[in-house]
mmCIF file of C-alpha atoms in Angstrom:
data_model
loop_
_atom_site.group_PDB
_atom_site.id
_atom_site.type_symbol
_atom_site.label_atom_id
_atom_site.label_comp_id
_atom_site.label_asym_id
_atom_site.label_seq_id
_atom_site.Cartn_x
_atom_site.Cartn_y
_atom_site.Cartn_z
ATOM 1 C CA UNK A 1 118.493 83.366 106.333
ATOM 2 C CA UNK A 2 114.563 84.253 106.131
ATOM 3 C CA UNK A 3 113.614 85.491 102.696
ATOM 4 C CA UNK A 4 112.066 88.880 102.831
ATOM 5 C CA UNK A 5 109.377 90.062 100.541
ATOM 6 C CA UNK A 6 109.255 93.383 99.732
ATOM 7 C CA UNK A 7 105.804 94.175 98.271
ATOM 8 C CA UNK A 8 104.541 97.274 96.274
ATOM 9 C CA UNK A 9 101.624 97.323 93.976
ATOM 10 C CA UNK A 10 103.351 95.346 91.620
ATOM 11 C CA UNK A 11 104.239 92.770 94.371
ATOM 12 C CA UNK A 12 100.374 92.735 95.420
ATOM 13 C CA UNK A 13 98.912 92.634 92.099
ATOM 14 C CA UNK A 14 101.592 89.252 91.398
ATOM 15 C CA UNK A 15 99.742 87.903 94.357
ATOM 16 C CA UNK A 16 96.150 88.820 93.163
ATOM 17 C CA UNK A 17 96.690 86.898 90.258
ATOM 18 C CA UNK A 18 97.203 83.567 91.733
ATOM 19 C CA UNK A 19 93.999 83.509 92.346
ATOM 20 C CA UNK A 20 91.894 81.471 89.976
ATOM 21 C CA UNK A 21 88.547 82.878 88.148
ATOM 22 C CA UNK A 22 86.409 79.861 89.981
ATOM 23 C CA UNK A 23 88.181 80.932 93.415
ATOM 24 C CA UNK A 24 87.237 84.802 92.148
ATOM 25 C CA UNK A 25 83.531 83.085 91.722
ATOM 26 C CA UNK A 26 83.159 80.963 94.836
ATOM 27 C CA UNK A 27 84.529 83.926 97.008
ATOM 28 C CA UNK A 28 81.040 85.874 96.553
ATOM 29 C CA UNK A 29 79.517 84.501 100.174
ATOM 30 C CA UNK A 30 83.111 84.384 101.901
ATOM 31 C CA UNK A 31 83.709 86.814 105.020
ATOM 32 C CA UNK A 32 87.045 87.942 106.300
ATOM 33 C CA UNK A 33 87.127 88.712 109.862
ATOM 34 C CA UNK A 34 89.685 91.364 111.014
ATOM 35 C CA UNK A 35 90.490 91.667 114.992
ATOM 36 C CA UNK A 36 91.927 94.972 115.736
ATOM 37 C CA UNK A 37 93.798 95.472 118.749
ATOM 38 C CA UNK A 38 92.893 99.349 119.041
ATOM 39 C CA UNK A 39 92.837 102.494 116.326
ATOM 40 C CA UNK A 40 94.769 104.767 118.514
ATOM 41 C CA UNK A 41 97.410 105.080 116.275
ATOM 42 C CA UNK A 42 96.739 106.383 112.394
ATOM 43 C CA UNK A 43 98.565 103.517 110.623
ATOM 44 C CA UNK A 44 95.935 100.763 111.639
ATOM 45 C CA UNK A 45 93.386 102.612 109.399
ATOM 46 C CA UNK A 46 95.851 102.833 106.650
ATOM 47 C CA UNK A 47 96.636 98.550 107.134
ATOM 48 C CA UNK A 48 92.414 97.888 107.121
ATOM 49 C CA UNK A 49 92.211 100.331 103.887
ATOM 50 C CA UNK A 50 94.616 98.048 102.460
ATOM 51 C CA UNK A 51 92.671 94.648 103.388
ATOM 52 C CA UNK A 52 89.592 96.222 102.757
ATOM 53 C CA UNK A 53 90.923 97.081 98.967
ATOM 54 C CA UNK A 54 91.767 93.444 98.378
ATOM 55 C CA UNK A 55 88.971 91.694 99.471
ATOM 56 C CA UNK A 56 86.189 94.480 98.247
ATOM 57 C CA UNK A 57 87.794 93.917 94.976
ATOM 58 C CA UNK A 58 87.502 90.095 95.046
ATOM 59 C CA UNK A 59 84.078 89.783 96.638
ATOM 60 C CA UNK A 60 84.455 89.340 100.091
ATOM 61 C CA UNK A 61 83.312 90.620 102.968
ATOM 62 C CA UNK A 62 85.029 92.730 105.202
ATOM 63 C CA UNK A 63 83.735 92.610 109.107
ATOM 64 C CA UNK A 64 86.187 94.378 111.928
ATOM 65 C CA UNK A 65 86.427 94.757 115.554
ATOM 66 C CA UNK A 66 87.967 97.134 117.643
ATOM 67 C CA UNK A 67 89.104 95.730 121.195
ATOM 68 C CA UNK A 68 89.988 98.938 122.112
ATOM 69 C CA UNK A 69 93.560 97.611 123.954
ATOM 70 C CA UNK A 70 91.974 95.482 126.197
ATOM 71 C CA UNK A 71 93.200 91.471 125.447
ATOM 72 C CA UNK A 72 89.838 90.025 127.238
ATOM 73 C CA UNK A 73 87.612 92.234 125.217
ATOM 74 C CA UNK A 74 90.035 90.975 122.187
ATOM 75 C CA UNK A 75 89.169 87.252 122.920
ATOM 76 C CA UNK A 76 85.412 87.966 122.930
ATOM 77 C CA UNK A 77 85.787 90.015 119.714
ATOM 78 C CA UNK A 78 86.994 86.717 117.908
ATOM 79 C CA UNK A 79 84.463 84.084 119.505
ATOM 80 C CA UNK A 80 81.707 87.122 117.965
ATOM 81 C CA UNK A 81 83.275 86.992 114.736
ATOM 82 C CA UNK A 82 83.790 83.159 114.690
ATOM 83 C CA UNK A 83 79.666 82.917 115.429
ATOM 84 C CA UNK A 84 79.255 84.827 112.127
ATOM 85 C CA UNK A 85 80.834 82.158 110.234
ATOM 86 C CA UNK A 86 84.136 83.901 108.728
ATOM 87 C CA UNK A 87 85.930 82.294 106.646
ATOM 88 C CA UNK A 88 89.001 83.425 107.685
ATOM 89 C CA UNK A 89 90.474 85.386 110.399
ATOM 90 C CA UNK A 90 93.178 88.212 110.767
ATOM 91 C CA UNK A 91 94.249 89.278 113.961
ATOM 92 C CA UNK A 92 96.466 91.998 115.585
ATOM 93 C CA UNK A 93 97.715 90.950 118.989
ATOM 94 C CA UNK A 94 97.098 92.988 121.815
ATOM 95 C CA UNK A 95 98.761 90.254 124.042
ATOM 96 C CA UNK A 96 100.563 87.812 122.078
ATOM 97 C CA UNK A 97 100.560 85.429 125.339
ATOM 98 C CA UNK A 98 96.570 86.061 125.783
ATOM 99 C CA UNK A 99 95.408 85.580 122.367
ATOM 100 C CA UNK A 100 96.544 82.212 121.989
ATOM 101 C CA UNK A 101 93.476 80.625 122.539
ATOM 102 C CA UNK A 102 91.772 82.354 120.278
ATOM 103 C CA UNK A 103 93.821 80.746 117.859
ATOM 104 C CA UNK A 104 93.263 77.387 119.099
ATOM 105 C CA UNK A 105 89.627 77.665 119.054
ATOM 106 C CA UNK A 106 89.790 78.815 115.285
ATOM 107 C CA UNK A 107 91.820 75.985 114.449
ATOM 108 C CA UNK A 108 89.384 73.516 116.322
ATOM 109 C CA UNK A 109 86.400 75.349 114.060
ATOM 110 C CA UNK A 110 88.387 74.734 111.131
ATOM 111 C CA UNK A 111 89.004 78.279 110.379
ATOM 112 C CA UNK A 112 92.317 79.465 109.215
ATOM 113 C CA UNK A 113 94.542 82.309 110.692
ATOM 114 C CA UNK A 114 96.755 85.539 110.036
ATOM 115 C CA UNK A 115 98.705 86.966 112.866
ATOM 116 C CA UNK A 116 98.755 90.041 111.701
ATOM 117 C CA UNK A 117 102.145 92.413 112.426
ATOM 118 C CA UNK A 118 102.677 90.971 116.277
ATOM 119 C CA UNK A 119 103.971 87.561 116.399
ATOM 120 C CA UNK A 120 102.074 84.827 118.267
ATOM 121 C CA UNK A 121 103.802 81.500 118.975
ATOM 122 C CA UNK A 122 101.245 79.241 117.482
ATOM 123 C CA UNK A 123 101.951 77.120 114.960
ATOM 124 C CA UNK A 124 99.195 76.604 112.773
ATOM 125 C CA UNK A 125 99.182 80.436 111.509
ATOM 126 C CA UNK A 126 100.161 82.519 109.031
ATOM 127 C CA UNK A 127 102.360 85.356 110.593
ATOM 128 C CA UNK A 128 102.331 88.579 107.731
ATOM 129 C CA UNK A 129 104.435 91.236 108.849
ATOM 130 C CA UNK A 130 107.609 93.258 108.141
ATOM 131 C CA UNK A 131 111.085 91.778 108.860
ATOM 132 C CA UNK A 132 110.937 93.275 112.209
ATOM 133 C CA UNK A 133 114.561 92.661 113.031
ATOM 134 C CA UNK A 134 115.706 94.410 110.252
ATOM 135 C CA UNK A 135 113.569 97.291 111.857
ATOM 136 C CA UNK A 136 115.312 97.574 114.924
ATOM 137 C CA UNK A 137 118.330 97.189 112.727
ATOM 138 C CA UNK A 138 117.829 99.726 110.379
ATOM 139 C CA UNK A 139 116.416 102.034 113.063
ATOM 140 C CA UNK A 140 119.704 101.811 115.315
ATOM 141 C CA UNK A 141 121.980 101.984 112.254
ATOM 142 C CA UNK A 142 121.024 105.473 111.733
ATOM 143 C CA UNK A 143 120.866 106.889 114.770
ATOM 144 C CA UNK A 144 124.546 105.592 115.273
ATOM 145 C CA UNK A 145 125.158 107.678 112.056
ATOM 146 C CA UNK A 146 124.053 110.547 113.579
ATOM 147 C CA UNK A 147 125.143 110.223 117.026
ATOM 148 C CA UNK A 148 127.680 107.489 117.688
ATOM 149 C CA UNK A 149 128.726 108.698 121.152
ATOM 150 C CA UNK A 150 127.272 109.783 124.281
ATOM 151 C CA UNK A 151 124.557 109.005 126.720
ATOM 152 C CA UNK A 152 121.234 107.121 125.018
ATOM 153 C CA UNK A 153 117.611 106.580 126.015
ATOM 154 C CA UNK A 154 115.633 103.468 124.953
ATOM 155 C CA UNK A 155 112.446 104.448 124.605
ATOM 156 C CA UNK A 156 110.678 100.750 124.381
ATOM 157 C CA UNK A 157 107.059 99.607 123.252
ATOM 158 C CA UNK A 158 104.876 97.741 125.299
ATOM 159 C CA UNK A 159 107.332 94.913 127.267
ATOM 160 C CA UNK A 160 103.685 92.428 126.861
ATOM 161 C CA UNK A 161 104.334 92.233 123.163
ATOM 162 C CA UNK A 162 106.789 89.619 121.797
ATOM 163 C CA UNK A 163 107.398 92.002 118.978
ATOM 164 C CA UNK A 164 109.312 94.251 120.891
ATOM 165 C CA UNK A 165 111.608 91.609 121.136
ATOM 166 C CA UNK A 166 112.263 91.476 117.515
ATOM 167 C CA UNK A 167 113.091 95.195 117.694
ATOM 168 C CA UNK A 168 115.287 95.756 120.167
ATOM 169 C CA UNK A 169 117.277 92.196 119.010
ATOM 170 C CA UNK A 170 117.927 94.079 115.729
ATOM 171 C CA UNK A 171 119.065 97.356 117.397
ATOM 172 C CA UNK A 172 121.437 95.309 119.529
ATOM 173 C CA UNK A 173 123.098 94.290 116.718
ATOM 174 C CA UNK A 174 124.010 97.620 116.307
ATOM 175 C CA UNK A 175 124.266 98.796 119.820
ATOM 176 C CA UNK A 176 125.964 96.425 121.947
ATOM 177 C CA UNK A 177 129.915 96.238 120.409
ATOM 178 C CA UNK A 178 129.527 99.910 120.477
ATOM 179 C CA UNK A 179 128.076 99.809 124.569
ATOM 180 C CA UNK A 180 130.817 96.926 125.119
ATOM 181 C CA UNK A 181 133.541 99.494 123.832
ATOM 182 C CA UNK A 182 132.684 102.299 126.019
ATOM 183 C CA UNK A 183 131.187 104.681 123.323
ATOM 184 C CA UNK A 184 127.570 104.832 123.929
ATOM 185 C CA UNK A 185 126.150 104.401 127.215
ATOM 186 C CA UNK A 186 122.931 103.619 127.609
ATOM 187 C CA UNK A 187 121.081 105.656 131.073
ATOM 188 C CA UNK A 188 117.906 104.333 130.472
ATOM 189 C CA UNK A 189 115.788 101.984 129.203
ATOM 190 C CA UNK A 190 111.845 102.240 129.376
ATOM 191 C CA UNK A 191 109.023 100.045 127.937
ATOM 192 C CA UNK A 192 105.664 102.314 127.321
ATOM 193 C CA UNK A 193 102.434 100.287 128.236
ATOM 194 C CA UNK A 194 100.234 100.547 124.614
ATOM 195 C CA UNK A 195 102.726 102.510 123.072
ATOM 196 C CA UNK A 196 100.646 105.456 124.621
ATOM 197 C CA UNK A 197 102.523 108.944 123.512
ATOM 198 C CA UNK A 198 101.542 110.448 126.700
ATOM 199 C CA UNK A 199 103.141 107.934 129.105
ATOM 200 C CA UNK A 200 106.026 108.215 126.995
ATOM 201 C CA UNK A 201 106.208 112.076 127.085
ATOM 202 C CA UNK A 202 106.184 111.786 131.368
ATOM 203 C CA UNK A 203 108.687 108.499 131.014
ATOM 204 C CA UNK A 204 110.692 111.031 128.931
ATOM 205 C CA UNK A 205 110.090 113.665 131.224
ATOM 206 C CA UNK A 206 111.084 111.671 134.317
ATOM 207 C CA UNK A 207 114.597 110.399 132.569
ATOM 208 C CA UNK A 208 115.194 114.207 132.022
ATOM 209 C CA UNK A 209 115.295 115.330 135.168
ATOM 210 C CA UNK A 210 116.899 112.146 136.383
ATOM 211 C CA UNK A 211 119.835 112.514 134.212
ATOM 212 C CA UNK A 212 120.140 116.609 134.273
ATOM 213 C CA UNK A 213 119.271 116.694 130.574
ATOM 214 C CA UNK A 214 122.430 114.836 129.814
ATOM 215 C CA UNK A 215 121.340 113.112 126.395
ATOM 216 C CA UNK A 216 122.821 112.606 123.136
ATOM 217 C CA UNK A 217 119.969 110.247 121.640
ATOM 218 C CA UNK A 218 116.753 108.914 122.138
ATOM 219 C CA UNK A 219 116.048 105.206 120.607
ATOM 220 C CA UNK A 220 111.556 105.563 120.529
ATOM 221 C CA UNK A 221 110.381 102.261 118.509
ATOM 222 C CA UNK A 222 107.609 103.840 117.673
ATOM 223 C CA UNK A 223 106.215 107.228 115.610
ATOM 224 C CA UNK A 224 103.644 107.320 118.635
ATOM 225 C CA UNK A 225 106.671 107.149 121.477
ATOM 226 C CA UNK A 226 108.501 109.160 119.186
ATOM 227 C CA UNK A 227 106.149 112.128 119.708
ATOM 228 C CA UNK A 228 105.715 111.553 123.184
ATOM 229 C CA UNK A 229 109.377 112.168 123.828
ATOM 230 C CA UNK A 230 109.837 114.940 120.920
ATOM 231 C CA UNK A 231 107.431 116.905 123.538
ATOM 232 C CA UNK A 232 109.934 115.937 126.340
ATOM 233 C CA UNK A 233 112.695 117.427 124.561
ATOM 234 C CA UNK A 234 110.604 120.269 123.380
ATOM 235 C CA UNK A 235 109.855 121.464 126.696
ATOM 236 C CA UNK A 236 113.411 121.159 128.058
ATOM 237 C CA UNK A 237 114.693 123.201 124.842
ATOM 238 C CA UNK A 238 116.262 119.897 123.298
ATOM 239 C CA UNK A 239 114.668 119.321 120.422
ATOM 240 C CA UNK A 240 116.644 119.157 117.727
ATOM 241 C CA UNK A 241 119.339 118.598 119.388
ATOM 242 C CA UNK A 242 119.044 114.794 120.703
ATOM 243 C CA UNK A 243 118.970 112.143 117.908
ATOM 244 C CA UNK A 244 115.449 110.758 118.309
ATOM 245 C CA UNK A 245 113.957 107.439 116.276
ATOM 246 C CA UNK A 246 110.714 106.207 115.436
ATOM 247 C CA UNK A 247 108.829 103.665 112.969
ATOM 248 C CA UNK A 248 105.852 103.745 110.980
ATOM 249 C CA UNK A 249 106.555 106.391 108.781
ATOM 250 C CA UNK A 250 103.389 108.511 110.359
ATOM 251 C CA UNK A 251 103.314 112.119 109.087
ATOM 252 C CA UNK A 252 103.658 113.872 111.593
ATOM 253 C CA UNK A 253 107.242 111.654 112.086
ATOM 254 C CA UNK A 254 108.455 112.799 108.621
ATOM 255 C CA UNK A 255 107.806 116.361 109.354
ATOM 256 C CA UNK A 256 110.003 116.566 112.358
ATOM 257 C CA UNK A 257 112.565 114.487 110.169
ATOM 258 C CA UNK A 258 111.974 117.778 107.497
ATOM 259 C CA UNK A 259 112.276 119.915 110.232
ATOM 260 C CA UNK A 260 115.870 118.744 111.897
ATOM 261 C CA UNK A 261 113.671 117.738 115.080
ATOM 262 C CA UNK A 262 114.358 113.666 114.173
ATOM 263 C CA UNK A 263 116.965 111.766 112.563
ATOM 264 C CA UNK A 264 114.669 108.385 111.294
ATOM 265 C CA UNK A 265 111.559 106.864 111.067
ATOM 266 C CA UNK A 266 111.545 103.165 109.969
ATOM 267 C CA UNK A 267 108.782 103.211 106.930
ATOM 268 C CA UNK A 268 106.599 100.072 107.065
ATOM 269 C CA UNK A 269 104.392 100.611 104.403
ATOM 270 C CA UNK A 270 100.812 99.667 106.000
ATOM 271 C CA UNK A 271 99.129 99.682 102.865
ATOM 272 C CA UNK A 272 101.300 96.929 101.007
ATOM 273 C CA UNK A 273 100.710 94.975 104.209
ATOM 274 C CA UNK A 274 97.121 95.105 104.502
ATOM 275 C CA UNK A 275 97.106 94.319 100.777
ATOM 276 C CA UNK A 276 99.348 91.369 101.659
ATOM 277 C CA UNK A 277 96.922 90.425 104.046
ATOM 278 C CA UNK A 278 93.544 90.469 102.043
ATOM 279 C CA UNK A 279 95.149 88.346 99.618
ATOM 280 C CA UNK A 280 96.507 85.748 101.898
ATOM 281 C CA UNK A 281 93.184 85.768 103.773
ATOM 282 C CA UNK A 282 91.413 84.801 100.039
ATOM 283 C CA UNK A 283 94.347 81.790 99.624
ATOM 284 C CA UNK A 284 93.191 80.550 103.075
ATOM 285 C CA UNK A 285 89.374 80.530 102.913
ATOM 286 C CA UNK A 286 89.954 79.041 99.152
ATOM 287 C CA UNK A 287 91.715 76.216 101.177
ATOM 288 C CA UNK A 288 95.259 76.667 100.827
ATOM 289 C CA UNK A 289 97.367 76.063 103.835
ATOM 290 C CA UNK A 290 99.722 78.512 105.044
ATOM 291 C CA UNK A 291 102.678 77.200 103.413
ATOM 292 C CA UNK A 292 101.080 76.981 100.380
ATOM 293 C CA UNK A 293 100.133 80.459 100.177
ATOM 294 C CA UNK A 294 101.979 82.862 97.604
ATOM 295 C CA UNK A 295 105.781 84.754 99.137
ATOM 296 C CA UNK A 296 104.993 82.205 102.228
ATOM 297 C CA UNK A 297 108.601 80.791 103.594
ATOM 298 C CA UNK A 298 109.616 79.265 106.550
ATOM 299 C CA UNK A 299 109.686 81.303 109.552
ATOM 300 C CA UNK A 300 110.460 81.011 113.423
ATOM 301 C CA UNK A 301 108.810 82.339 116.349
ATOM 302 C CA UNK A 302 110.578 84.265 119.559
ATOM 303 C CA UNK A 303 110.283 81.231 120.891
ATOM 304 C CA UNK A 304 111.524 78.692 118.652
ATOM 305 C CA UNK A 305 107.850 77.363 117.106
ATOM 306 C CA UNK A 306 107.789 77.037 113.408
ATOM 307 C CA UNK A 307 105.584 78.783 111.118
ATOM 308 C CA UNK A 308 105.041 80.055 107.718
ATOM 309 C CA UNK A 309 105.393 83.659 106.875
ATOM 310 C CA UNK A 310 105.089 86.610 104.892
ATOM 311 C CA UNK A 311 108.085 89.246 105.352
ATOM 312 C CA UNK A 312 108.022 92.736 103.369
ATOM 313 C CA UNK A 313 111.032 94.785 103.679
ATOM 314 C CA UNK A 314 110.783 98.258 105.485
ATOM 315 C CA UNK A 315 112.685 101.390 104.366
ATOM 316 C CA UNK A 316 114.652 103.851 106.849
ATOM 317 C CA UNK A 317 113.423 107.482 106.025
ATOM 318 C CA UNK A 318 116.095 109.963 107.011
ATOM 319 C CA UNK A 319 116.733 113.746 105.339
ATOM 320 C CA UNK A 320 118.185 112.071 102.858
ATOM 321 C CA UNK A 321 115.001 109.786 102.135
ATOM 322 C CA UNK A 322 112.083 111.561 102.925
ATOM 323 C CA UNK A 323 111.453 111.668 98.930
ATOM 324 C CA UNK A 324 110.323 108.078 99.006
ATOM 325 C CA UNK A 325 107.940 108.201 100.848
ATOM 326 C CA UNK A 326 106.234 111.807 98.649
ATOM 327 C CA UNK A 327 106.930 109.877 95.475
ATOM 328 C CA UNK A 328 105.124 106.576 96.537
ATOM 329 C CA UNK A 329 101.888 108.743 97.663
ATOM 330 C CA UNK A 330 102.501 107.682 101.376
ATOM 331 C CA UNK A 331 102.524 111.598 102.346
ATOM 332 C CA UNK A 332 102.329 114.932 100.308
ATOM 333 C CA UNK A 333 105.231 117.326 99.846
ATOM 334 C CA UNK A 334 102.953 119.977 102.057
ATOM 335 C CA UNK A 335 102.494 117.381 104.593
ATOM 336 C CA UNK A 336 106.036 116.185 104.872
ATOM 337 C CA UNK A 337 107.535 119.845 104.033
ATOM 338 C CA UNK A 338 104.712 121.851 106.335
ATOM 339 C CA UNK A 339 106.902 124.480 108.133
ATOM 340 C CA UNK A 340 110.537 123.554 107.089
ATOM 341 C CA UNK A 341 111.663 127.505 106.832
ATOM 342 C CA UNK A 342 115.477 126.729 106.862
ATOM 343 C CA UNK A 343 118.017 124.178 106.123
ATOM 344 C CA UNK A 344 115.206 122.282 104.128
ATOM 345 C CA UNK A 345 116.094 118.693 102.925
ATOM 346 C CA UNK A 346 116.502 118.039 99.148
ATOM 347 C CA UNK A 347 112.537 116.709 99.209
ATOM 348 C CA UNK A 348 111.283 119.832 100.676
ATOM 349 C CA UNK A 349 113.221 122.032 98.090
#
């Protein structure tokens, strides 16, 4: 079984201190180069604050680029950064299939790799990321809690990335003996092109009136989906009613969870995984190989490859939860509690 890592500040801090003073020294001239897939959603600003902490605080230099969900514009964002001599890379897959030779070519030039959150089946990488079946896993197992009957929606992310994969293998787990019995059956089953909320709110609004309103839950992998399809159910008078998942832990996610309008988001803490990220990027350029670098175990791809990798552990937030994520800092009372006015959770009392 894959070791997980679950990191806090503690867990980051361990890992800062690894690092020798001569590396600390040497690192003065050393760039990190971060490839972004897109910003549309709020936790990617929250992940780069995190890498930006680490390597600010350890002399490096931060340089970013947006490819704005476009995989070709991705591939030219990494030759750019590779011309400014980084010393390291992190990237965030658009297209795990595309960006492939990107990886390749970094490899050939000697400089070393993060897949960052989205798996890529190459080798010679570093994948950092959460334990993304146990996200799917965690996800489905309390939804079933809530609603372990009736007529289910799967709400998926975008069917190009291999980590949707990981997801939906995990909520499976949970799912299928209870499909194979007869006890949940599932009506439909929709992956959302770049996790875009708005294509999920007319997917949502197209399984509505396909099914006559007839549903008991609604399985979104995402906080961005989640909202898409909260609107959905809004407008049909449903919300509230339906189960409804999500992950990321994004704000506006908890506050339906405060308000009775969702059951669970899956809290993957972007900030300990940027963190993770900046300091793994240091180990690299230093010279360390991925295996060698600190909470690194052995790890293997969708399709088989073997890698090293960095796991952290996520967190389901339900009702019952919500006060871990106000007492870590990840969200204020008023933001999670805005506009609970009855049958408040224990966190919002």
């Amino acid at each position: 079984m894959i070791k997980r890592l679950r990191l806090a500040g503690i867990g980051c801090a361990a890992m800062l201190a690894t690092l020798a003073l001569g590396d600390i020294a040497a690192a003065q001239e050393k760039t990190v180069g971060v490839s972004w897939r897109h910003f549309q959603e709020e936790r990617w600003k929250i992940d780069e604050a995190g890498i930006k902490s680490v390597l600010e605080a350890e002399g490096f230099t931060y340089v970013g680029a947006d490819a704005q969900a476009d995989p070709q514009k991705q591939l030219a964002d990494i030759e750019g950064l590779m011309a400014r001599g980084v010393d390291a890379l992190i990237i965030l897959a658009q297209d795990s299939a595309a960006i492939v030779p990107a990886f390749q070519q970094a490899e050939a030039e000697g400089i070393p790799t993060i897949a960052y959150d989205v798996p890529v089946d190459f080798a010679g990488t570093l994948f950092i990321s959460f334990d993304n079946v146990a996200v799917g896993r965690l996800m489905a197992d309390a939804m079933v809690k809530a609603q372990p009957t009736g007529d289910w929606v799967l709400i998926e992310g975008d069917p190009m990335m291999s980590i949707v994969d990981l997801f939906r293998s995990g909520q499976m787990q949970v799912l299928q003996p209870l499909v194979d019995k007869g006890d949940i059956t599932i009506v439909a089953q929709q992956g959302i092109e770049n996790w875009k909320p708005d294509v999920a709110q007319t997917t949502m609004d197209q399984i509505l009136t396909r099914v006559d309103n007839k549903v008991d839950a609604v399985l979104a992998m995402n906080d961005g989906t989640s909202g898409g399809v909260a609107a959905a159910l809004a407008a049909q008078g449903l919300l509230g009613d339906v189960a409804l998942s999500g992950r990321d832990g994004d704000i506006a996610a908890l506050n339906r969870i405060a308000k009775g309008q969702a059951t669970v988001t899956v809290w993957k803490n972007a900030m300990d995984l940027g963190r993770a990220a900046g300091a793994a990027a240091i180990e690299l350029a230093n010279g360390a190989a991925p295996a060698d670098v600190t909470g690194a175990v052995p790890y293997e791809t969708p399709s088989g490859l073997q890698q090293s990798a960095i796991l952290l552990e996520p967190i389901a937030i339900t009702r019952d939860t919500l006060d871990l994520v106000i007492d870590s800092g990840w969200a204020s009372k008023e933001q999670v509690c805005q506009g609970v006015t009855e049958n408040a959770p224990a966190a919002c009392q």
